[in-house]
CSV table of C-alpha atoms and ligand atoms in Angstrom, one decimal:
chain,number,residue,atom,x,y,z
K,1,MET,CA,97.5,-68.8,-91.7
K,2,THR,CA,98.7,-66.8,-88.4
K,3,ASN,CA,96.4,-64.4,-85.2
K,4,ARG,CA,98.1,-61.6,-86.9
K,5,ARG,CA,94.8,-61.0,-89.1
K,6,LEU,CA,96.4,-58.2,-91.1
K,7,LEU,CA,99.7,-60.1,-91.7
K,8,ASN,CA,97.7,-62.7,-93.4
K,9,VAL,CA,95.9,-59.8,-95.5
K,10,LEU,CA,99.2,-59.0,-96.7
K,11,ASN,CA,100.2,-62.7,-97.3
K,12,GLY,CA,97.5,-62.4,-99.9
K,13,GLN,CA,94.7,-64.7,-97.6
K,14,THR,CA,91.3,-63.0,-97.7
K,15,GLU,CA,89.9,-62.1,-94.0
K,16,ASN,CA,86.1,-63.0,-93.6
K,17,ILE,CA,85.9,-59.5,-91.3
K,18,PRO,CA,88.7,-57.2,-92.9
K,19,PRO,CA,91.3,-56.1,-90.7
K,20,ILE,CA,91.1,-52.3,-89.7
K,21,TRP,CA,93.2,-49.9,-88.7
K,22,LEU,CA,93.1,-45.8,-89.5
K,23,MET,CA,96.2,-43.5,-91.0
K,24,ARG,CA,96.8,-41.0,-87.5
K,25,GLN,CA,94.7,-43.1,-85.5
K,26,ALA,CA,97.1,-41.7,-82.9
K,27,GLY,CA,96.6,-38.2,-82.8
K,28,ARG,CA,94.5,-34.4,-81.9
K,29,PHE,CA,91.3,-36.5,-81.9
K,30,LEU,CA,92.1,-38.3,-78.6
K,31,PRO,CA,92.3,-36.2,-76.0
K,32,GLU,CA,94.5,-38.8,-74.0
K,33,TYR,CA,96.9,-38.0,-76.8
K,34,ARG,CA,97.0,-34.4,-76.3
K,35,ALA,CA,97.3,-34.7,-72.7
K,36,THR,CA,100.4,-36.8,-73.5
K,37,ARG,CA,101.4,-34.8,-76.0
K,38,ALA,CA,101.2,-31.7,-73.7
K,39,ASP,CA,103.5,-33.7,-70.9
K,40,ALA,CA,105.8,-34.3,-73.4
K,41,GLY,CA,106.8,-30.6,-74.5
K,42,SER,CA,107.4,-30.3,-78.7
K,43,PHE,CA,105.8,-33.3,-80.9
K,44,LEU,CA,109.5,-34.3,-81.7
K,45,ASP,CA,110.2,-34.6,-78.1
K,46,LEU,CA,107.0,-37.1,-77.7
K,47,CYS,CA,108.5,-38.8,-81.2
K,48,TYR,CA,112.3,-39.2,-79.5
K,49,ASN,CA,111.0,-40.9,-76.4
K,50,PRO,CA,110.7,-44.4,-76.6
K,51,GLU,CA,108.6,-44.2,-73.3
K,52,LEU,CA,105.9,-41.6,-74.0
K,53,ALA,CA,105.7,-42.9,-77.9
K,54,THR,CA,104.7,-46.2,-76.8
K,55,GLU,CA,102.0,-44.8,-74.6
K,56,VAL,CA,100.3,-43.2,-77.8
K,57,THR,CA,100.6,-45.8,-80.1
K,58,MET,CA,99.1,-47.9,-77.9
K,59,GLN,CA,96.2,-45.2,-77.3
K,60,PRO,CA,94.2,-45.8,-79.8
K,61,ILE,CA,94.5,-49.7,-79.8
K,62,ARG,CA,93.1,-49.6,-76.6
K,63,ARG,CA,89.8,-47.3,-76.9
K,64,PHE,CA,89.0,-49.3,-80.2
K,65,GLY,CA,90.9,-52.7,-80.5
K,66,PHE,CA,92.0,-51.9,-83.7
K,67,ASP,CA,93.8,-54.5,-85.9
K,68,ALA,CA,97.0,-53.2,-86.8
K,69,SER,CA,99.2,-50.4,-84.3
K,70,ILE,CA,101.6,-47.8,-87.0
K,71,LEU,CA,104.5,-46.8,-84.9
K,72,PHE,CA,103.9,-43.1,-83.2
K,73,SER,CA,106.6,-40.8,-85.0
K,74,ASP,CA,107.0,-38.7,-88.1
K,75,ILE,CA,108.0,-39.5,-91.7
K,76,LEU,CA,110.4,-36.1,-90.9
K,77,VAL,CA,112.2,-37.7,-88.5
K,78,VAL,CA,114.3,-38.8,-91.5
K,79,PRO,CA,115.7,-35.4,-92.3
K,80,ASP,CA,115.8,-34.6,-88.7
K,81,ALA,CA,118.1,-37.5,-88.7
K,82,LEU,CA,120.1,-35.9,-91.4
K,83,GLY,CA,121.0,-32.9,-89.9
K,84,ARG,CA,118.0,-30.4,-91.5
K,85,SER,CA,116.6,-30.0,-88.1
K,86,VAL,CA,113.1,-29.7,-88.6
K,87,ARG,CA,110.6,-27.6,-85.9
K,88,PHE,CA,107.1,-28.2,-85.4
K,89,VAL,CA,105.5,-25.1,-84.7
K,90,GLN,CA,101.9,-25.2,-83.3
K,91,GLY,CA,99.4,-24.2,-85.8
K,92,GLU,CA,101.4,-23.6,-88.8
K,93,GLY,CA,103.0,-27.7,-89.4
K,94,PRO,CA,106.1,-28.5,-89.9
K,95,GLN,CA,109.5,-26.1,-90.4
K,96,LEU,CA,113.1,-26.9,-92.0
K,97,ASP,CA,115.3,-24.6,-93.7
K,98,PRO,CA,114.8,-25.3,-97.6
K,99,ILE,CA,117.6,-27.0,-99.1
K,100,THR,CA,120.8,-26.2,-101.0
K,101,PRO,CA,122.5,-28.2,-103.7
K,102,GLN,CA,125.2,-28.0,-102.1
K,103,GLU,CA,124.3,-29.1,-98.9
K,104,ILE,CA,122.3,-31.8,-101.3
K,105,ALA,CA,125.8,-33.1,-102.0
K,106,ASP,CA,126.6,-33.5,-98.2
K,107,LEU,CA,124.0,-35.8,-97.1
K,108,ASP,CA,125.2,-39.3,-95.3
K,109,PRO,CA,122.2,-41.5,-95.9
K,110,SER,CA,124.3,-43.5,-92.6
K,111,LYS,CA,122.7,-40.9,-89.9
K,112,VAL,CA,119.5,-42.5,-90.3
K,113,LEU,CA,120.8,-45.8,-87.6
K,114,THR,CA,123.0,-43.7,-85.6
K,115,GLU,CA,120.3,-40.7,-84.9
K,116,LEU,CA,117.3,-42.7,-84.9
K,117,SER,CA,118.2,-45.4,-82.1
K,118,PRO,CA,115.1,-43.9,-79.8
K,119,VAL,CA,113.0,-44.7,-82.2
K,120,TYR,CA,114.3,-48.1,-83.1
K,121,GLU,CA,114.1,-48.2,-78.8
K,122,ALA,CA,110.5,-47.8,-79.4
K,123,VAL,CA,109.4,-50.1,-81.8
K,124,GLN,CA,111.1,-52.6,-79.6
K,125,ARG,CA,108.8,-51.7,-76.7
K,126,ILE,CA,105.9,-51.1,-78.8
K,127,ARG,CA,105.9,-55.0,-79.8
K,128,ALA,CA,106.6,-56.0,-76.6
K,129,THR,CA,103.5,-54.4,-75.3
K,130,LEU,CA,101.1,-54.8,-78.0
K,131,PRO,CA,98.0,-57.4,-78.0
K,132,ASP,CA,99.8,-61.0,-79.5
K,133,GLU,CA,97.0,-60.4,-82.6
K,134,THR,CA,97.9,-56.9,-83.1
K,135,THR,CA,99.9,-56.2,-86.6
K,136,PHE,CA,102.2,-53.5,-86.1
K,137,LEU,CA,103.3,-51.3,-88.8
K,138,GLY,CA,106.7,-49.5,-89.4
K,139,PHE,CA,106.8,-46.6,-91.9
K,140,CYS,CA,108.3,-43.8,-93.8
K,141,GLY,CA,107.9,-41.1,-95.9
K,142,ALA,CA,108.8,-41.6,-99.7
K,143,PRO,CA,111.4,-40.3,-101.2
K,144,TRP,CA,109.6,-37.1,-103.2
K,145,THR,CA,106.5,-36.5,-100.2
K,146,VAL,CA,109.9,-36.4,-97.8
K,147,ALA,CA,111.7,-34.4,-100.5
K,148,THR,CA,108.9,-31.3,-100.7
K,149,TYR,CA,109.6,-30.8,-97.4
K,150,MET,CA,113.2,-29.9,-97.2
K,151,ILE,CA,113.0,-28.4,-100.8
K,152,ALA,CA,110.2,-26.0,-99.4
K,153,GLY,CA,111.2,-25.7,-95.7
K,154,HIS,CA,107.1,-26.4,-94.8
K,155,GLY,CA,103.8,-27.4,-96.6
K,156,THR,CA,102.2,-26.1,-99.7
K,157,PRO,CA,99.0,-26.8,-101.5
K,158,ASP,CA,101.0,-28.6,-104.3
K,159,GLN,CA,104.6,-28.7,-104.0
K,160,ALA,CA,105.0,-26.4,-106.2
K,161,PRO,CA,108.9,-25.2,-105.2
K,162,ALA,CA,109.9,-28.9,-105.3
K,163,ARG,CA,108.4,-29.2,-108.0
K,164,LEU,CA,110.1,-26.2,-109.6
K,165,PHE,CA,113.5,-27.4,-107.8
K,166,ALA,CA,113.6,-30.9,-110.1
K,167,ARG,CA,113.5,-28.7,-112.8
K,168,ARG,CA,115.4,-26.2,-112.7
K,169,GLU,CA,118.2,-28.4,-110.7
K,170,PRO,CA,118.6,-31.7,-112.0
K,171,GLU,CA,121.1,-33.3,-110.7
K,172,ALA,CA,121.0,-32.1,-107.0
K,173,PHE,CA,117.0,-33.2,-107.3
K,174,LYS,CA,118.3,-37.0,-108.5
K,175,GLN,CA,120.5,-37.2,-105.8
K,176,LEU,CA,118.4,-35.8,-102.7
K,177,ILE,CA,115.7,-38.6,-104.1
K,178,ASP,CA,118.6,-41.4,-104.0
K,179,VAL,CA,119.8,-40.2,-100.5
K,180,LEU,CA,116.3,-40.5,-99.3
K,181,VAL,CA,115.6,-44.4,-100.8
K,182,ASP,CA,119.4,-45.1,-99.2
K,183,ALA,CA,118.1,-44.0,-95.9
K,184,SER,CA,114.7,-45.3,-96.2
K,185,ILE,CA,116.2,-48.8,-97.0
K,186,LEU,CA,118.4,-48.8,-93.6
K,187,TYR,CA,115.4,-47.3,-91.7
K,188,LEU,CA,112.4,-49.7,-93.1
K,189,ILE,CA,114.8,-52.9,-92.7
K,190,LYS,CA,116.1,-51.4,-88.9
K,191,GLN,CA,112.2,-51.1,-87.5
K,192,LEU,CA,111.3,-54.9,-89.4
K,193,GLN,CA,114.2,-56.1,-87.4
K,194,CYS,CA,113.2,-54.5,-84.0
K,195,GLY,CA,109.7,-55.9,-84.6
K,196,ALA,CA,107.7,-54.5,-87.0
K,197,ASP,CA,105.5,-57.2,-88.6
K,198,ALA,CA,105.0,-54.6,-91.7
K,199,VAL,CA,105.6,-51.1,-93.0
K,200,GLN,CA,104.4,-48.8,-94.8
K,201,ILE,CA,105.4,-46.3,-97.0
K,202,PHE,CA,103.7,-42.6,-97.4
K,203,ASP,CA,103.6,-40.5,-100.7
K,204,SER,CA,101.2,-37.9,-99.4
K,205,TRP,CA,102.1,-35.5,-102.3
K,206,ALA,CA,102.1,-38.5,-105.4
K,207,GLY,CA,99.2,-36.9,-106.9
K,208,VAL,CA,100.8,-33.5,-107.7
K,209,LEU,CA,103.1,-35.1,-110.3
K,210,ASP,CA,103.1,-35.1,-114.3
K,211,ASP,CA,103.7,-38.4,-116.2
K,212,LYS,CA,107.6,-38.4,-116.0
K,213,LEU,CA,107.5,-37.0,-112.7
K,214,PHE,CA,105.7,-39.8,-111.1
K,215,LEU,CA,108.1,-42.2,-112.6
K,216,THR,CA,111.7,-40.7,-111.7
K,217,ALA,CA,110.6,-39.6,-108.6
K,218,SER,CA,107.9,-41.4,-106.8
K,219,GLN,CA,107.0,-45.0,-108.6
K,220,ASP,CA,111.4,-45.9,-109.7
K,221,PRO,CA,112.6,-44.7,-106.1
K,222,ILE,CA,109.6,-46.9,-104.4
K,223,ALA,CA,110.7,-49.7,-106.3
K,224,ARG,CA,114.2,-49.5,-105.7
K,225,ILE,CA,113.2,-49.2,-101.5
K,226,VAL,CA,111.2,-52.5,-101.9
K,227,LYS,CA,114.0,-53.9,-103.8
K,228,GLY,CA,116.4,-52.8,-101.5
K,229,VAL,CA,114.3,-53.8,-98.2
K,230,ARG,CA,114.0,-57.2,-99.6
K,231,ALA,CA,117.4,-57.4,-100.0
K,232,GLN,CA,118.1,-57.9,-96.5
K,233,VAL,CA,114.5,-59.4,-95.4
K,234,PRO,CA,113.4,-61.6,-97.8
K,235,ASP,CA,109.8,-61.9,-97.0
K,236,ALA,CA,109.2,-58.2,-95.9
K,237,LYS,CA,105.8,-57.3,-96.5
K,238,ILE,CA,105.0,-53.8,-97.4
K,239,ILE,CA,101.8,-51.3,-98.3
K,240,GLY,CA,102.4,-48.6,-100.7
K,241,PHE,CA,100.2,-45.5,-99.8
K,242,PRO,CA,100.8,-43.1,-103.3
K,243,LYS,CA,98.3,-40.7,-102.7
K,244,GLY,CA,96.6,-39.2,-105.4
K,245,ALA,CA,98.1,-41.3,-108.1
K,246,GLY,CA,94.5,-42.4,-110.0
K,247,GLN,CA,94.6,-44.6,-113.0
K,248,ARG,CA,98.8,-45.0,-112.6
K,249,LEU,CA,97.9,-47.5,-109.4
K,250,LEU,CA,98.2,-50.1,-111.6
K,251,GLY,CA,101.1,-49.2,-113.2
K,252,PHE,CA,102.8,-48.5,-109.5
K,253,VAL,CA,101.7,-51.8,-107.7
K,254,GLU,CA,103.4,-53.9,-110.8
K,255,ALA,CA,106.5,-52.0,-111.0
K,256,THR,CA,107.3,-51.3,-107.0
K,257,GLY,CA,105.8,-55.0,-106.1
K,258,VAL,CA,103.9,-54.2,-102.8
K,259,ASN,CA,101.7,-56.3,-100.7
K,260,ALA,CA,98.8,-54.2,-100.2
K,261,ILE,CA,98.1,-50.5,-102.1
K,262,GLY,CA,96.4,-47.3,-99.9
K,263,LEU,CA,93.8,-46.2,-101.8
K,264,ASP,CA,92.5,-42.3,-101.5
K,265,TRP,CA,88.7,-41.4,-101.4
K,266,THR,CA,88.6,-40.5,-105.0
K,267,VAL,CA,89.7,-43.9,-106.8
K,268,PRO,CA,86.1,-45.6,-108.0
K,269,LEU,CA,85.5,-49.0,-105.8
K,270,ASP,CA,84.7,-50.8,-109.0
K,271,TRP,CA,87.7,-49.9,-111.1
K,272,ALA,CA,89.8,-51.1,-108.1
K,273,ARG,CA,88.3,-54.1,-107.5
K,274,ASP,CA,88.2,-55.3,-111.1
K,275,THR,CA,92.1,-53.8,-112.3
K,276,LEU,CA,93.9,-54.2,-108.9
K,277,GLN,CA,92.8,-57.0,-106.3
K,278,GLY,CA,93.8,-60.0,-108.3
K,279,LYS,CA,97.8,-58.7,-107.7
K,280,VAL,CA,97.1,-56.8,-104.6
K,281,ALA,CA,95.6,-56.4,-101.0
K,282,LEU,CA,93.8,-53.0,-101.0
K,283,GLN,CA,93.7,-50.8,-98.3
K,284,GLY,CA,91.3,-47.6,-97.5
K,285,ASN,CA,89.6,-45.3,-99.0
K,286,LEU,CA,86.5,-43.9,-96.8
K,287,ASP,CA,86.7,-40.4,-97.1
K,288,PRO,CA,87.7,-39.3,-93.5
K,289,THR,CA,85.0,-35.9,-93.4
K,290,LEU,CA,82.7,-38.6,-92.8
K,291,LEU,CA,84.0,-39.2,-89.8
K,292,ILE,CA,83.1,-35.7,-88.8
K,293,THR,CA,79.9,-35.8,-90.2
K,294,GLY,CA,77.7,-39.5,-89.3
K,295,GLY,CA,74.5,-40.3,-90.3
K,296,SER,CA,73.0,-42.4,-92.8
K,297,ASP,CA,76.0,-41.2,-95.4
K,298,LEU,CA,78.7,-42.6,-93.0
K,299,ASP,CA,76.7,-46.0,-92.9
K,300,GLU,CA,76.1,-46.4,-97.1
K,301,SER,CA,79.4,-45.3,-97.3
K,302,ILE,CA,81.3,-47.9,-95.2
K,303,ASP,CA,78.6,-50.7,-96.5
K,304,ARG,CA,79.5,-49.8,-100.2
K,305,ILE,CA,83.3,-50.1,-99.6
K,306,MET,CA,82.4,-53.3,-97.8
K,307,GLU,CA,80.6,-55.0,-101.3
K,308,ALA,CA,83.1,-54.0,-103.5
K,309,TRP,CA,86.5,-55.0,-101.9
K,310,SER,CA,85.5,-58.0,-98.9
K,311,ALA,CA,85.6,-60.9,-101.3
K,312,GLY,CA,88.6,-60.5,-102.0
K,313,PRO,CA,92.3,-59.4,-100.1
K,314,PHE,CA,91.3,-56.0,-98.0
K,315,ILE,CA,92.1,-54.1,-95.2
K,316,PHE,CA,89.3,-51.1,-94.2
K,317,ASN,CA,90.7,-48.1,-93.8
K,318,LEU,CA,90.4,-44.2,-94.2
K,319,GLY,CA,91.1,-42.5,-97.6
K,320,HIS,CA,93.9,-40.0,-95.5
K,321,GLY,CA,94.7,-39.7,-91.8
K,322,ILE,CA,91.8,-38.9,-89.5
K,323,THR,CA,91.6,-35.5,-89.1
K,324,PRO,CA,92.0,-33.3,-85.2
K,325,GLN,CA,88.0,-33.1,-86.2
K,326,GLY,CA,86.9,-37.3,-86.4
K,327,ASP,CA,84.6,-37.8,-83.6
K,328,ILE,CA,85.1,-40.8,-81.4
K,329,ASN,CA,81.4,-42.0,-81.7
K,330,LEU,CA,81.8,-42.3,-85.1
K,331,VAL,CA,85.1,-43.9,-84.9
K,332,HIS,CA,83.5,-47.0,-82.8
K,333,ARG,CA,80.4,-46.4,-85.0
K,334,LEU,CA,82.7,-47.4,-87.8
K,335,VAL,CA,84.7,-50.3,-86.1
K,336,GLU,CA,81.0,-51.9,-84.9
K,337,ARG,CA,80.1,-51.9,-88.7
K,338,VAL,CA,82.6,-53.6,-90.6
K,339,ARG,CA,82.9,-56.3,-87.7
K,340,SER,CA,79.5,-56.9,-88.2
K,341,TYR,CA,78.3,-56.9,-91.8
K,342,SER,CA,78.9,-60.4,-92.7
K,343,ASN,CA,76.7,-61.2,-90.2
K,344,ARG,CA,73.9,-58.8,-91.4
H,1,CP3,O1,99.2,-42.5,-85.9
H,1,CP3,C1,99.8,-42.7,-87.0
H,1,CP3,O2,99.3,-42.4,-88.0
H,1,CP3,C2,101.2,-42.4,-86.7
H,1,CP3,C3,101.9,-41.2,-86.9
H,1,CP3,C4,102.3,-40.6,-87.9
H,1,CP3,C5,102.0,-39.0,-87.8
H,1,CP3,N1,102.7,-38.6,-89.0
H,1,CP3,C6,102.1,-38.5,-86.5
H,1,CP3,C7,101.8,-37.1,-86.5
H,1,CP3,C8,102.2,-40.6,-89.1
H,1,CP3,C9,102.2,-42.1,-89.5
H,1,CP3,C10,102.3,-39.3,-89.9
H,1,CP3,C11,103.1,-39.2,-90.9
H,1,CP3,C12,102.9,-38.4,-92.4
H,1,CP3,N2,103.9,-36.8,-91.7
H,1,CP3,C13,103.0,-37.8,-93.3
H,1,CP3,C14,102.2,-38.9,-94.3
H,1,CP3,C15,100.8,-39.2,-93.6
H,1,CP3,C16,99.7,-37.7,-94.5
H,1,CP3,O3,99.3,-37.4,-93.2
H,1,CP3,O4,100.2,-37.5,-96.0
H,1,CP3,C17,102.9,-36.2,-93.6
H,1,CP3,C18,102.8,-36.1,-94.5
H,1,CP3,C19,103.5,-36.1,-92.1
H,1,CP3,C20,103.8,-34.7,-92.3
H,1,CP3,C21,103.5,-33.9,-91.3
H,1,CP3,N3,103.2,-34.2,-89.8
H,1,CP3,C22,102.5,-32.5,-91.0
H,1,CP3,C23,102.5,-32.0,-92.5
H,1,CP3,C24,102.1,-32.1,-89.9
H,1,CP3,C25,101.6,-31.3,-89.8
H,1,CP3,C26,100.0,-31.5,-90.0
H,1,CP3,C27,99.2,-31.9,-88.8
H,1,CP3,O5,98.5,-32.9,-89.8
H,1,CP3,O6,99.2,-31.6,-87.9
H,1,CP3,C28,102.8,-33.2,-89.1
H,1,CP3,C29,102.4,-33.0,-87.9
H,1,CP3,C30,102.1,-35.0,-87.1
H,1,CP3,N4,102.7,-36.0,-87.3
H,1,CP3,C31,100.9,-34.7,-86.0
H,1,CP3,C32,100.9,-36.0,-85.9
H,1,CP3,C33,100.1,-36.8,-83.9
H,1,CP3,C34,100.8,-33.6,-85.2
H,1,CP3,C35,101.5,-32.7,-84.4
H,1,CP3,C36,101.4,-31.7,-83.2
H,1,CP3,O7,100.1,-33.4,-82.0
H,1,CP3,O8,100.9,-31.0,-82.7
């Protein structure tokens, strides 16, 4: 047992009151984030400024006292480091030049070590600034999710451009996934060495893949990342989040060996408890829209999750990131309700 409650859960223990944090907890729903963001200039300037990145990482910890803090950065700093010059256009999301098979052949994964030193400096600063009991999470995007943006050049509703590319250019696609596996291993190891207690791998677009591509583009690459990270950091604690994986979650957990599995709000609570919780800690899965609407719907949804999952290894979280419309008062209410649950 350590005094970092979330880390204890990743070690397979059950905490009396589950640790809680929220994906995208540092972000636009907080006025202090919007103020720092305005001072920084662009979003990437904020990610690459260790002092300001530390400040926005700390903001939700100060306000809500969450059990975990996640590095303030973005999954797209990896393609940026690989030379794909990412731009964040206000109101439009990320933009990149769509990558060609020829350009894929020239990618060098080791650039994440040389190009992302401001991120590693932020990791060191954040660990030194956080309260001792706060678990500190590093992260990366999974190869498939990062590849979708590199291929299309922007976000799309169902990642059709990347799915098409995978079929039309299978060799180049495989090469791109392989480069991203290698880059992610180096990137996560470095974050762990600089002070992250654990890391999360975000596969936000896993749910658009058919059976075969789910294995080759999501599950197998993530399994290789877990293995590659643990080859250097043997007891590395890793959270997988293959959003939308549904019934494939069991196979994913078994094949990858993650310590915790992030679950979106579509996953049935009893099924997850009976099928997954004996093998892995659960993380999730409140629908983020409930932090906009509140009311008894919010309270009852929190209680249902607590009832189903809090008797085993469990980390309370949302099923995906909190949105800019998320209500600060409802976040306070959520934290309070989770922490007082066993007393009711
Ligand atoms: O608090 C945290 O969770 C830490 C920081 C974090 C951000 N992005 C900050 C961010 C993390 C962990 C991410 C992950 C990320 N980024 C994912 C995976 C998780 C998910 O939400 O699915 C993805 C797919 C991205 C790519 C990305 N970044 C998109 C599509 C966008 C635009 C859409 C949007 O929500 O704005 C971003 C921008 C982004 N990343 C913002 C923040 C706070 C907003 C930028 C701003 O301030 O203008």
